[in-house]
Amino acid sequence: MSYTKTEENYLKAIYSLQVKIGKEVSTNELASSLETKASSVTDMVKKLDKKELITYEKYKGVSLTNLGKEIAINIIRNHRIWEVFLVEKLGYKWDEVHEIAEQLEHIKSEELVDRLDDFLDHPSFDPHGDPIPDREGNIPVRKEAIALNELKKGETGIVVGVKNTDIDFLQFLEEMNLTLGKSIQVEKIFDFDKSKVVKTGQQTVTISKEVGSFLIVEKIIQTK
Amino acid sequence: MSYTKTEENYLKAIYSLQVKIGKEVSTNELASSLETKASSVTDMVKKLDKKELITYEKYKGVSLTNLGKEIAINIIRNHRIWEVFLVEKLGYKWDEVHEIAEQLEHIKSEELVDRLDDFLDHPSFDPHGDPIPDREGNIPVRKEAIALNELKKGETGIVVGVKNTDIDFLQFLEEMNLTLGKSIQVEKIFDFDKSKVVKTGQQTVTISKEVGSFLIVEKIIQTK
DNA sequence: AAATATTTTTAGACTTATCTAAAAATTGAA
DNA sequence: TTCAATTTTTAGATAAGTCTAAAAATATTT
């Protein structure tokens, strides 16, 4: 099933307001968020309710169904991945990309955004620092910075610093593509020497326990 | 001024048919090309005529005004540049990209496509081999293959082959980014030894007369 | 050149998303 | 708890783009 741009924008707005205020979203709140009139909102929420994307009761506001939430999060995912592309690949400033991403987020193709996500090495946060949901709708949360060594198998962290500034070490990291902001996933830990196989983007590299102790990462937790 | 997706698709269809059949485009031809009904076409062409994007006379078909042609060519430019992106950067096959490019071509932002064009090193042809108009609407035409040396200052060629297959030479080309399909612009020719300063994408390199004689290019001519 | 076939246009209707203005329901204050 | 203020809904209209069915114009055939 596919939805109109307008429907998607309503779902996105309802999602954001719902997260912000934590209860049913009123007609007026939606109207002002979408810069439209309350009467237009009433019409549209009836339609979305009929499609089971939201639950709507007269005079009681709306909230998203599971399906509606899934769609809203997917649009937000599209938006933020496009923003990363615009900034990282096309050289836009982070404050110039919102408008264009508002358009690109509605392009109909799951595969396109997945490929773009690959191309961008699976970023966890957009250029504004907002979390990028994964394909399943899990939303990453930044945690306190820890050494890479503290990550367990399967966990993901984002490089936020180093504990060793030797030029050789920094050049090594550059070489391995383990630079600031990069997302690293631990694929395997060897028991005998605690060295690790980690993945950044397409690359898979093995790093020693020593390197792992010098790399500071923010552990990413995916939450529903 | 900005146009709706539908208006843009009409202009694009009229342009293609006009190029193909060389005279006024009839209502039925347009209807079948756009997979819609003749009555819908009549309505829309009246509207486009009123906006001075086409000239329309009852029962006589339509043709594009200069403005309409400009817009049509611009949409085609967008489409083909996005196709290059999808194939070269996201790894799509050339026969998988049309649908998505049909959506992306309508994104409203001149700057976006210009930046994308930079990012892709100003391709002259899309993955199907169709020419990509430049920002002014000039359309490149492939000419017979010649040696790079035969290009004059300011002219552009696309690398289609080499006359020397020494591994050293090929590695040199790889290094200089002068690989198959790359577009090369001659910036300067030194009289005394006929060496050339050429540009590929962001890079500017100097190559000797000898290298220039081994590189086979198709000269690109921009035509209105 | 008249009759027939084809193409094109018109008329009227439908859908989506919007609006204004008025009516109805809810909320909050005295 | 009743009356006023606010919010929400309804009713009816508008614009873009589409459709069907019928009328009008053009093209083709004999």
Coordinates of C-alpha atoms (C1' of nucleotides) in Angstrom, one line a residue:
Chain A
M1 CA 0.0 0.0 0.0
S2 CA 1.2 3.5 -0.8
Y3 CA 0.2 6.8 0.6
T4 CA -0.1 10.4 -0.7
K5 CA 2.5 13.0 0.2
T6 CA -0.2 14.7 2.3
E7 CA -1.1 11.6 4.2
E8 CA 2.6 11.0 5.0
N9 CA 3.0 14.6 6.2
Y10 CA 0.0 14.2 8.5
L11 CA 1.4 11.0 10.0
K12 CA 4.8 12.6 10.4
A13 CA 3.3 15.6 12.2
I14 CA 1.2 13.4 14.4
Y15 CA 4.2 11.3 15.4
S16 CA 6.3 14.3 16.3
L17 CA 3.5 15.9 18.4
Q18 CA 2.7 12.7 20.0
V19 CA 6.3 12.2 21.1
K20 CA 6.5 15.8 22.3
I21 CA 3.3 16.0 24.3
G22 CA 2.8 12.4 25.2
K23 CA -1.0 12.2 24.7
E24 CA -3.6 12.5 22.0
V25 CA -2.9 15.2 19.4
S26 CA -5.7 17.8 19.1
T27 CA -7.1 19.1 15.9
N28 CA -5.8 22.6 16.5
E29 CA -2.3 21.4 17.4
L30 CA -2.1 19.5 14.1
A31 CA -3.5 22.4 12.2
S32 CA -0.9 24.8 13.4
S33 CA 1.9 22.3 13.0
L34 CA 0.9 21.7 9.4
E35 CA 0.0 25.3 8.7
T36 CA -3.5 24.5 7.7
K37 CA -7.0 25.0 9.0
A38 CA -8.7 23.0 11.7
S39 CA -11.5 22.1 9.3
S40 CA -9.0 20.6 6.8
V41 CA -7.5 18.6 9.6
T42 CA -10.9 17.2 10.6
D43 CA -11.4 16.0 7.1
M44 CA -8.1 14.4 6.8
V45 CA -8.1 12.6 10.2
K46 CA -11.4 11.0 9.3
K47 CA -9.7 9.6 6.2
L48 CA -6.7 8.4 8.1
D49 CA -8.9 6.8 10.7
K50 CA -10.8 5.0 8.0
K51 CA -7.5 3.7 6.7
E52 CA -6.6 2.5 10.2
L53 CA -3.4 4.7 10.3
I54 CA -4.7 6.6 13.3
T55 CA -7.5 6.3 15.8
Y56 CA -9.7 9.3 15.9
E57 CA -12.7 10.1 18.1
K58 CA -14.7 13.3 17.6
Y59 CA -13.5 16.1 19.9
K60 CA -11.0 13.7 21.5
G61 CA -7.9 14.1 19.1
V62 CA -5.9 11.5 17.4
S63 CA -3.1 9.0 18.0
L64 CA -1.2 6.7 15.6
T65 CA -1.9 3.0 15.2
N66 CA 1.0 0.7 15.0
L67 CA 0.8 0.8 11.2
G68 CA 0.6 4.6 11.2
K69 CA 3.6 4.9 13.5
E70 CA 5.6 2.5 11.3
I71 CA 4.9 4.7 8.3
A72 CA 5.7 7.9 10.1
I73 CA 9.1 6.5 11.4
N74 CA 9.9 5.3 7.9
I75 CA 9.4 8.8 6.5
I76 CA 11.6 10.3 9.2
R77 CA 14.2 7.7 8.3
N78 CA 14.0 8.7 4.7
H79 CA 14.3 12.4 5.6
R80 CA 17.3 12.0 7.8
I81 CA 19.2 9.7 5.4
W82 CA 18.7 12.1 2.6
E83 CA 20.0 14.9 4.8
V84 CA 23.2 13.0 5.5
F85 CA 23.6 12.5 1.7
L86 CA 23.1 16.2 1.0
V87 CA 25.6 17.3 3.6
E88 CA 28.2 14.6 3.3
K89 CA 28.2 14.0 -0.4
L90 CA 26.9 17.2 -2.0
G91 CA 28.5 19.6 0.4
Y92 CA 25.4 21.4 1.7
K93 CA 25.5 23.0 5.1
W94 CA 23.4 21.3 7.7
D95 CA 21.0 24.2 7.9
E96 CA 20.3 24.2 4.2
V97 CA 19.0 20.7 3.7
H98 CA 15.6 20.6 5.4
E99 CA 13.4 21.8 2.5
I100 CA 15.0 19.5 0.0
A101 CA 14.8 16.5 2.3
E102 CA 11.1 17.3 2.8
Q103 CA 10.7 16.6 -0.9
L104 CA 13.1 13.6 -1.2
E105 CA 11.6 11.8 1.8
H106 CA 8.4 11.1 -0.2
I107 CA 10.1 9.3 -3.1
K108 CA 8.5 5.9 -3.4
S109 CA 11.2 3.2 -3.2
E110 CA 12.2 1.3 -0.1
E111 CA 15.2 0.0 -2.0
L112 CA 16.5 3.5 -2.9
V113 CA 16.8 4.5 0.8
D114 CA 18.4 1.2 1.7
R115 CA 21.0 1.6 -1.0
L116 CA 21.6 5.2 0.0
D117 CA 22.0 4.0 3.6
D118 CA 24.7 1.5 2.4
F119 CA 26.3 4.2 0.3
L120 CA 26.5 6.5 3.4
D121 CA 27.9 3.7 5.7
H122 CA 24.7 3.4 7.8
P123 CA 24.8 6.7 9.7
S124 CA 23.0 6.6 13.1
F125 CA 22.5 10.4 13.3
D126 CA 21.7 13.1 10.8
P127 CA 23.6 16.4 10.4
H128 CA 21.4 18.0 13.0
G129 CA 22.3 15.2 15.5
D130 CA 18.8 13.6 15.3
P131 CA 18.7 9.8 15.4
I132 CA 18.1 7.8 12.2
P133 CA 15.6 4.9 12.7
D134 CA 16.7 1.6 11.1
R135 CA 14.6 -0.3 8.6
E136 CA 12.7 -2.0 11.5
G137 CA 11.9 1.4 13.1
N138 CA 14.3 1.1 16.0
I139 CA 15.7 4.5 17.0
P140 CA 19.3 4.8 18.1
V141 CA 20.1 6.5 21.4
R142 CA 23.5 7.9 22.3
K143 CA 25.0 6.7 25.5
E144 CA 28.0 7.9 27.5
A145 CA 31.4 7.6 25.7
I146 CA 33.3 4.4 26.4
A147 CA 36.3 2.6 25.0
L148 CA 35.6 0.5 22.0
N149 CA 36.8 -2.5 24.0
E150 CA 33.7 -2.3 26.2
L151 CA 31.4 -3.1 23.3
K152 CA 30.2 -6.7 23.1
K153 CA 29.8 -8.7 19.9
G154 CA 27.1 -7.3 17.7
E155 CA 27.0 -3.9 19.3
T156 CA 27.6 -0.6 17.5
G157 CA 29.4 2.5 18.5
I158 CA 30.2 5.9 16.9
V159 CA 33.7 7.2 17.1
V160 CA 33.8 10.4 19.2
G161 CA 37.4 10.6 20.2
V162 CA 40.8 9.0 20.8
K163 CA 42.9 8.5 23.9
N164 CA 46.2 8.6 22.0
T165 CA 47.2 11.4 19.6
D166 CA 50.4 9.9 18.2
I167 CA 50.6 10.9 14.6
D168 CA 51.2 7.2 13.7
F169 CA 48.1 6.1 15.5
L170 CA 45.9 8.8 13.9
Q171 CA 47.3 7.8 10.5
F172 CA 46.5 4.2 11.2
L173 CA 42.9 5.1 12.0
E174 CA 42.7 7.2 8.9
E175 CA 43.9 4.2 6.9
M176 CA 41.4 1.9 8.5
N177 CA 38.6 4.5 8.0
L178 CA 38.0 4.7 11.7
T179 CA 37.6 8.4 11.8
L180 CA 35.4 10.7 13.9
G181 CA 31.7 10.2 13.4
K182 CA 32.2 6.8 11.8
S183 CA 29.9 4.0 13.0
I184 CA 31.7 0.8 14.0
Q185 CA 30.1 -2.6 14.5
V186 CA 31.8 -5.4 16.5
E187 CA 31.6 -8.6 14.5
K188 CA 33.8 -10.9 16.5
I189 CA 36.0 -10.9 19.6
F190 CA 38.9 -13.3 19.8
D191 CA 39.1 -14.7 23.3
F192 CA 42.8 -15.3 23.4
D193 CA 44.0 -11.8 22.8
K194 CA 40.8 -9.8 22.9
S195 CA 41.4 -8.5 19.3
K196 CA 38.3 -7.6 17.4
V197 CA 36.9 -7.9 13.9
V198 CA 34.9 -4.7 13.3
K199 CA 33.0 -3.3 10.4
T200 CA 32.8 0.3 9.1
G201 CA 30.7 0.7 6.1
Q202 CA 31.8 -1.8 3.6
Q203 CA 35.2 -2.4 5.2
T204 CA 35.9 -5.1 7.8
V205 CA 39.2 -4.8 9.7
T206 CA 40.8 -6.5 12.7
I207 CA 42.1 -4.3 15.5
S208 CA 44.1 -5.2 18.5
K209 CA 43.1 -4.8 22.2
E210 CA 45.4 -1.9 22.4
V211 CA 43.8 0.0 19.5
G212 CA 40.4 -0.8 21.0
S213 CA 41.4 0.8 24.3
F214 CA 42.4 4.0 22.6
L215 CA 39.2 4.4 20.5
I216 CA 36.4 6.2 22.3
V217 CA 32.9 5.5 21.1
E218 CA 29.4 6.3 22.0
K219 CA 27.5 3.0 22.2
I220 CA 24.3 3.0 20.2
I221 CA 21.2 1.4 21.6
Q222 CA 18.3 0.8 19.3
T223 CA 15.0 1.3 21.0
K224 CA 11.4 0.8 19.8
Chain B
M1 CA 7.8 30.2 -11.5
S2 CA 7.2 26.6 -10.6
Y3 CA 5.2 23.9 -12.3
T4 CA 3.3 20.9 -11.2
K5 CA 4.5 17.4 -11.7
T6 CA 1.7 16.9 -14.2
E7 CA 2.5 20.0 -16.2
E8 CA 6.2 19.0 -16.3
N9 CA 5.3 15.5 -17.5
Y10 CA 3.2 17.0 -20.3
L11 CA 6.0 19.2 -21.4
K12 CA 8.4 16.4 -21.4
A13 CA 6.1 14.2 -23.4
I14 CA 5.4 16.9 -25.9
Y15 CA 9.2 17.6 -26.3
S16 CA 10.0 13.9 -27.0
L17 CA 7.2 13.5 -29.5
Q18 CA 8.0 16.8 -31.2
V19 CA 11.7 15.6 -31.6
K20 CA 10.5 12.3 -32.9
I21 CA 7.9 13.3 -35.4
G22 CA 9.1 16.8 -36.3
K23 CA 5.7 18.5 -36.4
E24 CA 2.8 19.5 -34.2
V25 CA 1.9 16.8 -31.6
S26 CA -1.7 15.6 -31.8
T27 CA -4.1 15.2 -28.9
N28 CA -4.2 11.4 -29.4
E29 CA -0.5 11.0 -29.6
L30 CA -0.1 12.8 -26.4
A31 CA -2.8 10.9 -24.7
S32 CA -1.3 7.5 -25.6
S33 CA 2.2 8.7 -24.7
L34 CA 0.9 9.8 -21.3
E35 CA -1.5 6.9 -20.8
T36 CA -4.4 9.1 -20.3
K37 CA -7.6 10.1 -22.2
A38 CA -7.8 12.6 -25.1
S39 CA -10.3 14.7 -23.1
S40 CA -7.9 15.1 -20.3
V41 CA -5.2 16.1 -22.8
T42 CA -7.5 18.8 -24.3
D43 CA -8.1 20.2 -20.8
M44 CA -4.4 20.3 -19.9
V45 CA -3.1 21.7 -23.2
K46 CA -5.6 24.6 -22.9
K47 CA -4.0 25.3 -19.5
L48 CA -0.4 25.1 -20.8
D49 CA -1.3 27.3 -23.7
K50 CA -2.7 29.9 -21.4
K51 CA 0.6 29.8 -19.4
E52 CA 2.5 30.2 -22.7
L53 CA 4.4 27.0 -22.4
I54 CA 2.9 25.6 -25.6
T55 CA 1.0 26.9 -28.5
Y56 CA -2.3 25.1 -29.0
E57 CA -4.9 25.5 -31.8
K58 CA -8.1 23.6 -31.7
Y59 CA -7.9 20.4 -33.8
K60 CA -4.3 21.4 -34.9
G61 CA -2.2 19.9 -32.1
V62 CA 0.4 21.6 -30.0
S63 CA 4.1 22.6 -30.0
L64 CA 6.4 24.0 -27.3
T65 CA 7.2 27.6 -26.9
N66 CA 10.8 28.5 -26.1
L67 CA 9.9 28.6 -22.5
G68 CA 8.2 25.3 -22.6
K69 CA 11.1 23.7 -24.4
E70 CA 13.5 25.1 -21.8
I71 CA 11.5 23.5 -19.0
A72 CA 11.2 20.2 -20.8
I73 CA 14.9 20.0 -21.4
N74 CA 15.6 20.9 -17.8
I75 CA 13.4 18.0 -16.6
I76 CA 15.2 15.6 -19.0
R77 CA 18.5 16.9 -17.6
N78 CA 17.3 16.2 -14.0
H79 CA 16.2 12.7 -15.0
R80 CA 19.4 11.7 -16.7
I81 CA 21.7 13.1 -14.0
W82 CA 19.7 11.2 -11.3
E83 CA 20.1 8.0 -13.5
V84 CA 23.8 8.4 -13.5
F85 CA 23.8 8.8 -9.7
L86 CA 21.6 5.7 -9.2
V87 CA 23.9 3.6 -11.4
E88 CA 27.3 4.9 -10.6
K89 CA 26.9 5.6 -6.9
L90 CA 24.1 3.3 -5.7
G91 CA 24.9 0.3 -7.9
Y92 CA 21.6 0.0 -9.7
K93 CA 21.6 -1.6 -13.1
W94 CA 20.9 0.7 -16.0
D95 CA 17.5 -0.9 -16.7
E96 CA 16.3 -0.5 -13.1
V97 CA 16.5 3.3 -12.7
H98 CA 13.9 4.8 -14.9
E99 CA 10.9 4.7 -12.5
I100 CA 12.8 6.2 -9.6
A101 CA 14.3 8.9 -11.9
E102 CA 10.8 9.7 -13.0
Q103 CA 10.1 10.7 -9.4
L104 CA 13.4 12.4 -8.6
E105 CA 13.4 14.5 -11.8
H106 CA 10.6 16.6 -10.2
I107 CA 12.3 17.6 -7.0
K108 CA 12.3 21.4 -6.9
S109 CA 15.8 22.7 -6.6
E110 CA 18.1 23.9 -9.4
E111 CA 21.0 23.8 -7.0
L112 CA 20.5 20.2 -6.1
V113 CA 20.9 18.9 -9.6
D114 CA 23.9 21.3 -10.2
R115 CA 25.6 19.9 -7.1
L116 CA 24.8 16.4 -8.1
D117 CA 26.3 17.1 -11.5
D118 CA 29.5 18.3 -9.8
F119 CA 29.5 15.2 -7.6
L120 CA 29.2 13.0 -10.7
D121 CA 32.0 14.9 -12.6
H122 CA 29.6 16.4 -15.2
P123 CA 28.6 13.3 -17.2
S124 CA 27.6 14.0 -20.8
F125 CA 25.6 10.8 -21.3
D126 CA 23.3 8.8 -19.0
P127 CA 23.6 5.0 -18.4
H128 CA 21.4 4.3 -21.4
G129 CA 23.7 6.4 -23.6
D130 CA 21.3 9.3 -23.9
P131 CA 22.8 12.8 -23.9
I132 CA 22.5 15.0 -20.8
P133 CA 21.7 18.6 -21.5
D134 CA 23.8 21.2 -19.7
R135 CA 22.3 24.0 -17.6
E136 CA 21.7 26.2 -20.6
G137 CA 19.9 23.4 -22.5
N138 CA 22.7 22.5 -24.9
I139 CA 22.6 18.9 -25.8
P140 CA 25.9 17.0 -26.3
V141 CA 26.4 15.0 -29.5
R142 CA 29.0 12.2 -29.8
K143 CA 31.3 12.5 -32.8
E144 CA 33.8 10.0 -34.3
A145 CA 36.5 8.9 -32.0
I146 CA 39.7 10.9 -32.4
A147 CA 43.0 11.3 -30.5
L148 CA 42.8 13.7 -27.5
N149 CA 45.5 15.8 -29.3
E150 CA 43.0 16.8 -31.9
L151 CA 40.8 18.6 -29.4
K152 CA 41.2 22.3 -29.3
K153 CA 41.3 24.5 -26.2
G154 CA 37.9 24.5 -24.4
E155 CA 36.7 21.4 -26.1
T156 CA 35.5 18.3 -24.3
G157 CA 35.9 14.6 -25.1
I158 CA 34.9 11.4 -23.5
V159 CA 37.5 8.6 -23.1
V160 CA 36.5 5.7 -25.3
G161 CA 39.8 3.9 -25.7
V162 CA 43.6 3.8 -25.7
K163 CA 46.1 3.2 -28.4
N164 CA 48.7 1.8 -26.0
T165 CA 48.1 -1.0 -23.6
D166 CA 51.3 -1.0 -21.6
I167 CA 50.5 -1.7 -18.0
D168 CA 52.5 1.4 -17.0
F169 CA 50.5 3.6 -19.3
L170 CA 47.2 2.2 -18.0
Q171 CA 48.3 2.6 -14.4
F172 CA 49.3 6.2 -15.2
L173 CA 45.8 6.8 -16.6
E174 CA 44.2 5.2 -13.6
E175 CA 46.3 7.5 -11.4
M176 CA 45.3 10.6 -13.3
N177 CA 41.6 9.5 -13.3
L178 CA 41.5 9.4 -17.1
T179 CA 39.6 6.1 -17.3
L180 CA 37.0 4.9 -19.8
G181 CA 33.9 7.0 -19.9
K182 CA 35.5 10.0 -18.1
S183 CA 34.9 13.4 -19.6
I184 CA 38.0 15.5 -20.3
Q185 CA 38.1 19.2 -21.0
V186 CA 41.1 20.8 -22.5
E187 CA 42.0 23.9 -20.5
K188 CA 45.2 25.0 -22.1
I189 CA 47.7 23.8 -24.8
F190 CA 51.3 24.8 -24.5
D191 CA 52.7 25.8 -27.9
F192 CA 56.3 24.7 -27.4
D193 CA 55.7 21.0 -26.7
K194 CA 52.0 20.6 -27.3
S195 CA 51.4 19.4 -23.8
K196 CA 48.0 20.0 -22.4
V197 CA 46.3 21.0 -19.1
V198 CA 43.1 19.0 -18.9
K199 CA 40.3 18.8 -16.4
T200 CA 38.4 15.7 -15.3
G201 CA 35.9 16.3 -12.6
Q202 CA 37.6 18.3 -9.9
Q203 CA 41.1 17.3 -11.0
T204 CA 43.3 19.3 -13.3
V205 CA 46.3 17.5 -14.7
T206 CA 49.0 18.2 -17.3
I207 CA 49.6 15.5 -19.9
S208 CA 52.3 15.3 -22.6
K209 CA 51.8 15.2 -26.4
E210 CA 52.6 11.6 -26.3
V211 CA 49.9 10.7 -23.8
G212 CA 47.5 12.8 -25.8
S213 CA 48.2 10.8 -28.9
F214 CA 47.4 7.5 -27.1
L215 CA 44.1 8.6 -25.6
I216 CA 41.1 8.1 -27.9
V217 CA 38.1 10.3 -27.1
E218 CA 34.8 11.1 -28.6
K219 CA 34.5 14.8 -29.1
I220 CA 31.4 16.3 -27.5
I221 CA 29.5 19.0 -29.4
Q222 CA 26.9 21.0 -27.6
T223 CA 23.9 21.8 -29.8
K224 CA 20.8 23.8 -29.2
Chain C
dA1 C1' -19.0 15.4 -53.1
dA2 C1' -21.5 12.6 -50.0
dA3 C1' -21.1 9.2 -46.6
dT4 C1' -18.5 7.1 -43.2
dA5 C1' -14.8 6.8 -39.9
dT6 C1' -11.7 8.9 -36.9
dT7 C1' -10.2 12.5 -34.0
dT8 C1' -11.0 16.1 -31.0
dT9 C1' -13.7 18.9 -28.0
dT10 C1' -17.4 19.9 -24.8
dA11 C1' -20.3 19.0 -20.9
dG12 C1' -20.9 17.2 -16.7
dA13 C1' -19.2 14.4 -12.9
dC14 C1' -15.7 12.5 -9.5
dT15 C1' -11.6 12.7 -6.2
dT16 C1' -8.2 14.9 -3.3
dA17 C1' -7.1 18.4 -0.6
dT18 C1' -8.1 22.7 0.6
dC19 C1' -11.0 26.9 2.3
dT20 C1' -14.7 30.0 4.8
dA21 C1' -18.5 30.6 7.6
dA22 C1' -21.7 28.8 10.7
dA23 C1' -23.2 25.3 14.0
dA24 C1' -22.2 22.1 17.7
dA25 C1' -19.6 20.4 21.5
dT26 C1' -16.4 21.0 25.1
dT27 C1' -13.9 23.7 28.6
dG28 C1' -13.4 26.9 32.1
dA29 C1' -14.8 30.8 35.0
dA30 C1' -17.8 33.1 37.9
Chain D
dT1 C1' -23.9 25.0 37.4
dT2 C1' -24.8 28.1 34.2
dC3 C1' -22.9 31.2 30.8
dA4 C1' -19.1 32.6 27.9
dA5 C1' -15.0 31.4 25.5
dT6 C1' -12.6 28.2 22.9
dT7 C1' -12.2 24.2 20.1
dT8 C1' -14.0 21.2 16.8
dT9 C1' -17.1 19.7 13.4
dT10 C1' -20.2 20.3 9.5
dA11 C1' -21.9 22.3 5.3
dG12 C1' -21.0 24.1 1.1
dA13 C1' -17.4 25.9 -2.3
dT14 C1' -13.1 25.9 -5.0
dA15 C1' -9.0 24.1 -7.8
dA16 C1' -6.4 20.5 -10.1
dG17 C1' -6.5 16.7 -12.7
dT18 C1' -9.0 13.0 -14.3
dC19 C1' -13.0 10.4 -16.4
dT20 C1' -17.3 9.0 -19.6
dA21 C1' -20.5 10.0 -23.0
dA22 C1' -22.1 12.8 -26.5
dA23 C1' -21.4 16.4 -29.9
dA24 C1' -18.5 18.7 -33.3
dA25 C1' -14.9 18.9 -36.5
dT26 C1' -11.7 16.8 -39.6
dA27 C1' -10.1 13.0 -42.6
dT28 C1' -10.9 9.2 -45.6
dT29 C1' -13.3 6.3 -48.7
dT30 C1' -16.1 5.4 -52.4

